[in-house]
Amino acid sequence: MTLSRYMTFVAIVVISCRAAALDKEDSRRVALEIVSKSSDANLEEFFKAASWIDRQTTALALRFKEARVDDSHEHSDIALTDIIRRGGADWEKRLAVLADLALQNTDSAVTSVLLLAALRRIQKKPDPMQIELTLPPGGPESEFPALPPVEATLVNRDLEKAAFTYTDGGNYRSGRLARWRFQIKRSDGSFVPVKKRWGTGGGIYNVGTMQPNESWKTTLDMNSFMSPLEPGDYEVTVQYHDSSTIDNNDDLTGLIVFSSTPFKLRVKPRTLAVSATDLKRASDLLRAIPEDAPLKIVAGTYAENFHGFVSPDSPHGKLLQMGLSAVPPLLDELESKGLSTSRRAWIFSLLFSLTSCNDPRYEQSGKQLLGSYEDQEGTWQIVGGKGVMGFGAGGHGTSFGGPGPSETDQHAFTERWMKWKSYLKVVEPKPETRPEF
């Protein structure tokens, strides 16, 4: 990048940051309106730009800036969505040229797969990139609260045998592949909200070229994308976007998203074999934690990497080592009369650590539920495609709770956990049978 182009880029960023951006919903609405009033020539110029920096000087990009429209990652999709609406032989020719230009230029502001997808949609043909899933016959099953992993493969299935560029890797630093998403429909036709996750995003990526029948494979942990599903039957679709993060999006309006064939998922209640001795032990360990002990939250599966934060010999550590067996007695404790707000905060944090569900830190800023606390995040690793790997080393943080937990907020949060009592069935373990000699 030359110095003059770099200074132009910096100036654009500074000007953009000074202007107050619209919120996401208004931003998308205004962007759609701007695009709908743009000429074919302006739209074509937008996609002919040799790089992201060059694109910022196009007529359409300047209109976006003037209107304070945020989220430039979605601008290509919004423009392509309107191009698909316009359709016609002229746009078929233009898109074919634009897709070829993007295929030859790895610095292009958009991968050619998005342009090619728009072309195929105008032609009423299948998308060039398909999501193929490896699933058991009849669809996967799981026991509450766990959800199954899904092996997903991006494959070039273009009917015209065209190659295309695509984003190879990246967007993994939040602990999940953020350009992927699960759309889950309940039996009544309503959709389950996605599981929001905030934090550091991004990640190293390449612009790859996918030839006909070539593929990119990964395994998606559904638990990372969705909160636990109540026992029942669901219809699941895996979705992917080649440039924008969609994992936190409940609304995909205007985006060029690739979708798998829907599959059936059955979630069954879980039966836990827990002895009366273990139930009492968990209750005793909870009471052994001093009332005024500093609250420590383990955000991850308790293992040796957490031992420096929470000793395995402490009541806290022993509870975490019990796993799901500790959940039923903790739920019972939540219903105890006269429970203090500090004890309730401990139960919330323990239940979260044991199940990875209902994270109390991000409910109403966490402060009304917990008060002050320390937390430590666990490690994670994602592998996908042609050796692309992301690794996060976890983190350690402190939050100061101000006036302390709110009993009203805690009671409301308790109701969410009480639903679990109907999803978990506790039975006595079967006695061991020893072989006769």
Coordinates of C-alpha atoms in Angstrom, one line a residue:
M1 CA 0.0 0.0 0.0
T2 CA 1.4 3.4 -1.0
L3 CA 1.7 6.2 1.6
S4 CA -1.0 8.3 -0.1
R5 CA -3.4 5.4 -0.2
Y6 CA -2.7 4.6 3.4
M7 CA -3.4 8.3 4.4
T8 CA -6.6 8.2 2.5
F9 CA -7.6 5.1 4.3
V10 CA -6.8 6.6 7.8
A11 CA -8.8 9.7 6.9
I12 CA -11.8 7.6 6.0
V13 CA -11.6 5.7 9.2
V14 CA -11.3 8.8 11.3
I15 CA -14.2 10.5 9.6
S16 CA -16.3 7.4 10.0
C17 CA -15.5 7.1 13.7
R18 CA -16.4 10.7 14.4
A19 CA -19.9 10.4 12.9
A20 CA -22.4 8.7 15.2
A21 CA -23.5 5.5 13.4
L22 CA -27.1 4.3 13.2
D23 CA -28.1 1.2 15.1
K24 CA -28.0 -2.1 13.2
E25 CA -31.7 -2.2 12.3
D26 CA -31.9 1.4 11.1
S27 CA -28.5 1.0 9.4
R28 CA -29.8 -1.9 7.3
R29 CA -33.1 -0.2 6.5
V30 CA -31.3 3.0 5.3
A31 CA -28.7 0.9 3.3
L32 CA -31.5 -0.9 1.5
E33 CA -33.2 2.4 0.7
I34 CA -29.9 3.9 -0.7
V35 CA -29.2 0.8 -2.8
S36 CA -32.7 0.7 -4.2
K37 CA -32.3 4.2 -5.5
S38 CA -28.8 3.6 -7.0
S39 CA -28.2 3.1 -10.7
D40 CA -26.9 -0.1 -12.2
A41 CA -23.7 1.8 -13.1
N42 CA -23.2 2.8 -9.4
L43 CA -23.7 -0.8 -8.2
E44 CA -21.4 -2.2 -10.9
E45 CA -18.7 0.4 -9.9
F46 CA -19.1 -0.7 -6.2
F47 CA -18.1 -4.3 -7.1
K48 CA -15.4 -3.4 -9.7
A49 CA -13.3 -1.8 -7.0
A50 CA -9.9 -3.5 -6.9
S51 CA -9.8 -3.5 -3.0
W52 CA -11.7 -2.5 0.1
I53 CA -9.8 0.9 0.2
D54 CA -10.7 1.6 -3.4
R55 CA -14.3 0.8 -2.8
Q56 CA -14.6 3.6 -0.2
T57 CA -14.3 6.2 -2.9
T58 CA -17.1 4.8 -5.1
A59 CA -20.4 6.8 -5.3
L60 CA -22.4 4.1 -3.4
A61 CA -19.8 3.9 -0.5
L62 CA -19.8 7.7 -0.2
R63 CA -23.6 7.7 0.1
F64 CA -23.4 5.1 2.9
K65 CA -20.9 7.3 4.8
E66 CA -23.0 10.4 4.3
A67 CA -26.0 8.6 5.8
R68 CA -23.9 7.2 8.7
V69 CA -24.7 3.6 7.7
D70 CA -22.6 1.3 9.8
D71 CA -21.4 -2.4 9.2
S72 CA -19.7 -2.2 5.9
H73 CA -19.4 -6.0 5.9
E74 CA -23.1 -6.1 5.0
H75 CA -23.0 -3.5 2.2
S76 CA -22.0 -6.1 -0.4
D77 CA -24.9 -8.3 0.5
I78 CA -27.4 -5.5 0.5
A79 CA -26.3 -4.4 -2.9
L80 CA -26.3 -8.0 -4.3
T81 CA -29.8 -8.6 -2.8
D82 CA -31.1 -5.6 -4.8
I83 CA -29.2 -6.8 -7.9
I84 CA -31.0 -10.2 -7.6
R85 CA -34.3 -8.3 -7.3
R86 CA -33.5 -6.4 -10.5
G87 CA -32.4 -9.5 -12.3
G88 CA -32.4 -9.7 -16.1
A89 CA -30.0 -10.7 -18.9
D90 CA -28.0 -7.5 -18.5
W91 CA -27.2 -8.1 -14.8
E92 CA -26.4 -11.8 -15.7
K93 CA -23.6 -10.5 -18.0
R94 CA -22.4 -7.9 -15.5
L95 CA -22.2 -10.4 -12.6
A96 CA -20.4 -13.0 -14.7
V97 CA -17.7 -10.4 -15.5
L98 CA -17.6 -9.2 -11.9
A99 CA -17.3 -12.7 -10.5
D100 CA -14.4 -13.4 -12.9
L101 CA -12.6 -10.2 -11.8
A102 CA -13.0 -11.2 -8.2
L103 CA -11.7 -14.7 -8.9
Q104 CA -8.5 -13.3 -10.4
N105 CA -8.0 -10.7 -7.6
T106 CA -7.5 -12.1 -4.0
D107 CA -7.4 -8.5 -2.7
S108 CA -11.0 -7.9 -4.0
A109 CA -13.4 -6.3 -1.6
V110 CA -15.7 -9.4 -2.0
T111 CA -15.0 -13.0 -2.6
S112 CA -16.2 -14.3 -6.0
V113 CA -18.5 -16.9 -4.4
L114 CA -20.9 -14.2 -3.3
L115 CA -21.1 -12.7 -6.8
L116 CA -21.5 -16.1 -8.3
A117 CA -24.2 -16.9 -5.9
A118 CA -26.1 -13.8 -6.9
L119 CA -25.7 -14.7 -10.6
R120 CA -27.0 -18.3 -10.0
R121 CA -30.0 -17.0 -8.0
I122 CA -30.9 -14.7 -10.9
Q123 CA -30.6 -17.7 -13.2
K124 CA -32.8 -19.7 -10.8
K125 CA -30.0 -22.3 -10.3
P126 CA -28.7 -23.8 -7.1
D127 CA -26.0 -21.9 -5.2
P128 CA -22.5 -22.7 -6.3
M129 CA -21.4 -23.4 -2.7
Q130 CA -23.3 -26.1 -0.9
I131 CA -23.3 -27.1 2.8
E132 CA -23.2 -30.9 3.1
L133 CA -23.6 -32.5 6.6
T134 CA -22.5 -35.8 7.9
L135 CA -25.4 -37.1 10.1
P136 CA -26.7 -40.4 11.5
P137 CA -29.8 -41.9 9.7
G138 CA -33.0 -40.2 10.9
G139 CA -31.0 -37.3 12.3
P140 CA -29.1 -36.9 15.6
E141 CA -30.4 -37.3 19.1
S142 CA -29.1 -35.8 22.3
E143 CA -29.9 -35.8 26.0
F144 CA -30.6 -32.5 27.7
P145 CA -28.8 -30.2 28.2
A146 CA -26.2 -31.4 25.6
L147 CA -26.5 -30.7 21.9
P148 CA -24.6 -32.8 19.3
P149 CA -21.6 -31.8 17.2
V150 CA -22.3 -31.5 13.5
E151 CA -19.7 -32.2 10.8
A152 CA -20.3 -29.6 8.0
T153 CA -18.5 -29.4 4.7
L154 CA -18.5 -26.5 2.2
V155 CA -18.4 -27.9 -1.3
N156 CA -18.2 -26.4 -4.8
R157 CA -21.2 -27.9 -6.5
D158 CA -21.6 -25.2 -9.2
L159 CA -23.6 -26.6 -12.1
E160 CA -21.5 -24.7 -14.6
K161 CA -18.3 -26.1 -13.0
A162 CA -16.9 -22.6 -12.2
A163 CA -14.2 -22.1 -9.6
F164 CA -14.6 -19.3 -7.0
T165 CA -12.7 -17.6 -4.3
Y166 CA -13.9 -17.9 -0.7
T167 CA -12.8 -17.1 2.9
D168 CA -10.6 -19.9 4.2
G169 CA -10.7 -19.8 8.0
G170 CA -10.9 -16.8 10.3
N171 CA -13.5 -15.5 12.7
Y172 CA -12.7 -18.1 15.4
R173 CA -11.4 -16.0 18.3
S174 CA -14.8 -15.8 20.1
G175 CA -14.5 -19.6 20.6
R176 CA -16.8 -20.5 17.7
L177 CA -16.7 -20.1 13.9
A178 CA -18.7 -16.8 13.8
R179 CA -19.6 -16.9 10.1
W180 CA -21.7 -20.0 10.8
R181 CA -25.1 -20.3 12.5
F182 CA -27.8 -22.8 13.4
Q183 CA -31.4 -22.0 12.5
I184 CA -33.6 -24.1 14.8
K185 CA -37.4 -24.4 14.4
R186 CA -39.6 -25.7 17.1
S187 CA -42.5 -28.1 16.4
D188 CA -45.0 -25.1 16.6
G189 CA -43.1 -23.3 13.8
S190 CA -41.4 -20.7 16.0
F191 CA -37.6 -20.2 15.9
V192 CA -35.2 -20.6 18.8
P193 CA -33.1 -17.4 19.4
V194 CA -29.4 -17.8 18.8
K195 CA -27.0 -17.8 21.7
K196 CA -25.3 -14.5 21.9
R197 CA -21.6 -14.4 22.5
W198 CA -19.5 -11.2 22.8
G199 CA -15.8 -10.7 23.1
T200 CA -12.7 -10.8 20.9
G201 CA -13.5 -11.7 17.3
G202 CA -11.6 -12.2 14.1
G203 CA -8.8 -14.6 13.4
I204 CA -6.2 -15.4 10.7
Y205 CA -7.7 -16.3 7.4
N206 CA -6.8 -16.8 3.7
V207 CA -8.6 -16.1 0.5
G208 CA -8.7 -19.6 -1.1
T209 CA -9.8 -20.8 -4.5
M210 CA -12.3 -23.7 -4.5
Q211 CA -12.3 -25.7 -7.7
P212 CA -15.3 -27.8 -8.7
N213 CA -16.0 -30.6 -6.2
E214 CA -13.3 -29.3 -3.8
S215 CA -14.4 -28.8 -0.2
W216 CA -13.6 -27.3 3.2
K217 CA -14.6 -29.3 6.3
T218 CA -15.1 -28.4 10.0
T219 CA -17.0 -29.7 13.0
L220 CA -19.5 -27.3 14.7
D221 CA -20.3 -27.7 18.3
M222 CA -24.0 -26.8 18.5
N223 CA -23.6 -26.1 22.3
S224 CA -21.4 -23.1 21.4
F225 CA -24.1 -21.7 19.1
M226 CA -27.3 -22.5 21.0
S227 CA -28.5 -22.5 24.6
P228 CA -29.9 -25.9 25.8
L229 CA -33.1 -26.9 24.0
E230 CA -36.1 -28.2 25.9
P231 CA -36.7 -31.9 25.3
G232 CA -38.7 -32.3 22.0
D233 CA -38.3 -32.5 18.3
Y234 CA -36.7 -29.7 16.2
E235 CA -35.9 -28.9 12.6
V236 CA -32.3 -27.6 12.2
T237 CA -30.6 -25.8 9.3
V238 CA -26.9 -25.0 9.2
Q239 CA -26.1 -21.6 7.7
Y240 CA -22.9 -20.0 6.5
H241 CA -21.8 -16.6 5.3
D242 CA -18.5 -16.1 3.5
S243 CA -17.6 -12.7 4.9
S244 CA -20.0 -11.5 7.7
T245 CA -20.3 -12.9 11.2
I246 CA -23.8 -14.2 11.6
D247 CA -23.6 -16.2 14.8
N248 CA -25.2 -13.5 16.9
N249 CA -27.9 -12.6 14.2
D250 CA -31.5 -13.5 14.7
D251 CA -32.4 -11.6 11.5
L252 CA -30.6 -12.4 8.2
T253 CA -32.6 -10.1 6.0
G254 CA -30.6 -8.9 3.0
L255 CA -27.7 -11.2 3.5
I256 CA -26.3 -13.7 1.0
V257 CA -26.4 -16.8 3.2
F258 CA -25.8 -20.4 2.2
S259 CA -28.0 -23.0 3.9
S260 CA -27.9 -26.8 4.3
T261 CA -30.8 -29.1 3.8
P262 CA -32.8 -29.1 7.1
F263 CA -32.5 -32.1 9.4
K264 CA -34.4 -33.5 12.4
L265 CA -33.0 -33.2 15.9
R266 CA -34.6 -35.0 18.9
V267 CA -33.7 -33.8 22.4
K268 CA -34.5 -36.3 25.2
P269 CA -34.8 -35.7 28.9
R270 CA -31.6 -36.8 30.8
T271 CA -31.6 -39.5 33.5
L272 CA -29.0 -39.0 36.1
A273 CA -27.9 -41.9 38.3
V274 CA -27.1 -40.1 41.6
S275 CA -27.0 -41.8 45.0
A276 CA -28.5 -40.3 48.1
T277 CA -25.0 -40.1 49.5
D278 CA -23.8 -37.9 46.6
L279 CA -26.9 -35.7 46.8
K280 CA -26.2 -35.1 50.5
R281 CA -22.4 -34.6 49.8
A282 CA -23.1 -31.9 47.3
S283 CA -25.4 -30.1 49.7
D284 CA -22.8 -30.4 52.5
L285 CA -20.0 -29.1 50.2
L286 CA -22.1 -26.0 49.2
R287 CA -22.7 -25.2 52.9
A288 CA -19.0 -25.6 53.6
I289 CA -18.2 -22.7 51.3
P290 CA -18.0 -19.7 53.7
E291 CA -20.8 -17.2 53.3
D292 CA -18.3 -14.3 52.8
A293 CA -15.9 -16.3 50.5
P294 CA -14.9 -14.3 47.4
L295 CA -17.0 -15.5 44.4
K296 CA -14.9 -17.3 41.8
I297 CA -16.5 -18.3 38.5
V298 CA -15.0 -21.1 36.4
A299 CA -16.1 -20.5 32.8
G300 CA -15.2 -23.8 31.3
T301 CA -15.0 -27.5 32.1
Y302 CA -13.2 -27.8 35.4
A303 CA -9.8 -29.5 34.9
E304 CA -6.2 -29.1 35.9
N305 CA -5.8 -25.8 34.1
F306 CA -8.2 -24.3 36.7
H307 CA -6.6 -25.7 39.8
G308 CA -4.5 -22.6 40.4
F309 CA -7.7 -20.6 40.4
V310 CA -9.9 -23.0 42.4
S311 CA -8.2 -25.7 44.4
P312 CA -9.4 -29.2 43.8
D313 CA -9.3 -29.8 47.5
S314 CA -11.7 -26.9 48.3
P315 CA -15.4 -27.4 48.7
H316 CA -15.8 -25.4 45.5
G317 CA -13.4 -27.6 43.6
K318 CA -14.9 -30.8 44.9
L319 CA -18.4 -29.7 43.8
L320 CA -17.1 -28.9 40.3
Q321 CA -15.5 -32.4 40.1
M322 CA -18.9 -34.0 40.7
G323 CA -20.1 -32.8 37.3
L324 CA -23.8 -33.0 36.4
S325 CA -24.4 -35.1 39.5
A326 CA -24.2 -31.9 41.6
V327 CA -26.9 -30.1 39.6
P328 CA -30.0 -31.6 41.1
P329 CA -29.0 -30.9 44.8
L330 CA -28.0 -27.3 43.7
L331 CA -31.4 -26.8 42.1
D332 CA -33.0 -28.0 45.4
E333 CA -30.9 -25.6 47.3
L334 CA -32.2 -22.7 45.1
E335 CA -35.7 -23.4 46.5
S336 CA -34.6 -23.2 50.1
K337 CA -36.3 -20.5 52.2
G338 CA -34.2 -17.8 53.7
L339 CA -31.4 -18.2 51.2
S340 CA -29.0 -15.2 51.3
T341 CA -28.2 -13.3 48.1
S342 CA -24.5 -14.3 48.4
R343 CA -25.4 -18.0 48.7
R344 CA -27.7 -17.8 45.7
A345 CA -24.9 -16.1 43.7
W346 CA -22.7 -19.0 44.5
I347 CA -25.3 -21.5 43.3
F348 CA -25.8 -19.6 40.0
S349 CA -22.1 -19.6 39.3
L350 CA -21.7 -23.3 40.2
L351 CA -24.6 -24.3 38.0
F352 CA -23.1 -22.3 35.1
S353 CA -19.7 -23.9 35.6
L354 CA -21.2 -27.4 35.6
T355 CA -23.5 -26.9 32.6
S356 CA -22.1 -23.9 30.6
C357 CA -25.7 -22.6 30.6
N358 CA -27.4 -19.5 31.9
D359 CA -24.2 -17.5 32.3
P360 CA -25.0 -15.1 35.2
R361 CA -22.2 -12.7 34.3
Y362 CA -24.1 -11.4 31.3
E363 CA -27.6 -11.2 32.7
Q364 CA -28.4 -7.6 33.5
S365 CA -24.6 -6.9 33.4
G366 CA -24.2 -9.7 36.0
K367 CA -24.0 -7.3 38.8
Q368 CA -27.6 -7.5 40.0
L369 CA -27.2 -11.3 40.2
L370 CA -23.7 -11.8 41.6
G371 CA -22.1 -8.7 43.1
S372 CA -18.3 -8.8 42.9
Y373 CA -16.6 -11.8 41.5
E374 CA -13.5 -13.1 39.8
D375 CA -13.7 -15.3 36.7
Q376 CA -11.4 -17.4 34.6
E377 CA -12.1 -18.6 31.1
G378 CA -11.0 -22.0 29.9
T379 CA -9.0 -22.8 26.7
W380 CA -10.6 -23.8 23.4
Q381 CA -9.4 -24.9 20.0
I382 CA -11.0 -25.1 16.6
V383 CA -9.7 -26.9 13.6
G384 CA -11.2 -26.8 10.1
G385 CA -10.5 -26.9 6.4
K386 CA -7.0 -27.2 5.1
G387 CA -5.1 -27.1 8.5
V388 CA -6.6 -23.8 9.6
M389 CA -6.5 -23.6 13.4
G390 CA -7.6 -21.2 16.1
F391 CA -6.5 -21.3 19.7
G392 CA -7.5 -19.1 22.6
A393 CA -5.5 -19.2 25.9
G394 CA -8.4 -18.2 28.1
G395 CA -8.5 -15.2 30.4
H396 CA -8.9 -13.9 33.9
G397 CA -11.1 -11.0 35.0
T398 CA -12.6 -9.2 38.0
S399 CA -16.0 -7.5 38.3
F400 CA -17.0 -5.2 41.1
G401 CA -20.7 -5.4 42.0
G402 CA -21.4 -2.1 43.5
P403 CA -24.4 -2.3 45.9
G404 CA -24.5 -6.1 45.6
P405 CA -27.0 -8.6 44.2
S406 CA -30.7 -7.8 43.9
E407 CA -32.9 -10.4 45.5
T408 CA -35.7 -9.6 43.0
D409 CA -33.4 -10.2 40.0
Q410 CA -32.1 -13.4 41.6
H411 CA -35.6 -14.7 42.1
A412 CA -36.5 -14.1 38.5
F413 CA -33.3 -15.8 37.4
T414 CA -34.1 -18.8 39.7
E415 CA -37.3 -19.4 37.8
R416 CA -35.2 -20.1 34.6
W417 CA -33.3 -22.8 36.5
M418 CA -36.4 -24.4 38.0
K419 CA -37.5 -25.5 34.5
W420 CA -34.5 -27.9 34.6
K421 CA -36.1 -30.0 37.3
S422 CA -38.6 -31.4 34.7
Y423 CA -35.8 -32.1 32.2
L424 CA -33.5 -34.1 34.6
K425 CA -34.7 -37.3 36.2
V426 CA -32.7 -38.5 39.2
V427 CA -32.6 -42.2 39.9
E428 CA -30.6 -44.4 42.3
P429 CA -27.6 -46.0 40.7
K430 CA -28.1 -49.7 39.9
P431 CA -26.1 -51.9 42.3
E432 CA -23.0 -53.4 40.8
T433 CA -23.2 -57.0 39.9
R434 CA -20.0 -59.0 40.4
P435 CA -19.3 -62.0 38.1
E436 CA -19.6 -65.4 39.8
F437 CA -16.5 -67.6 39.8

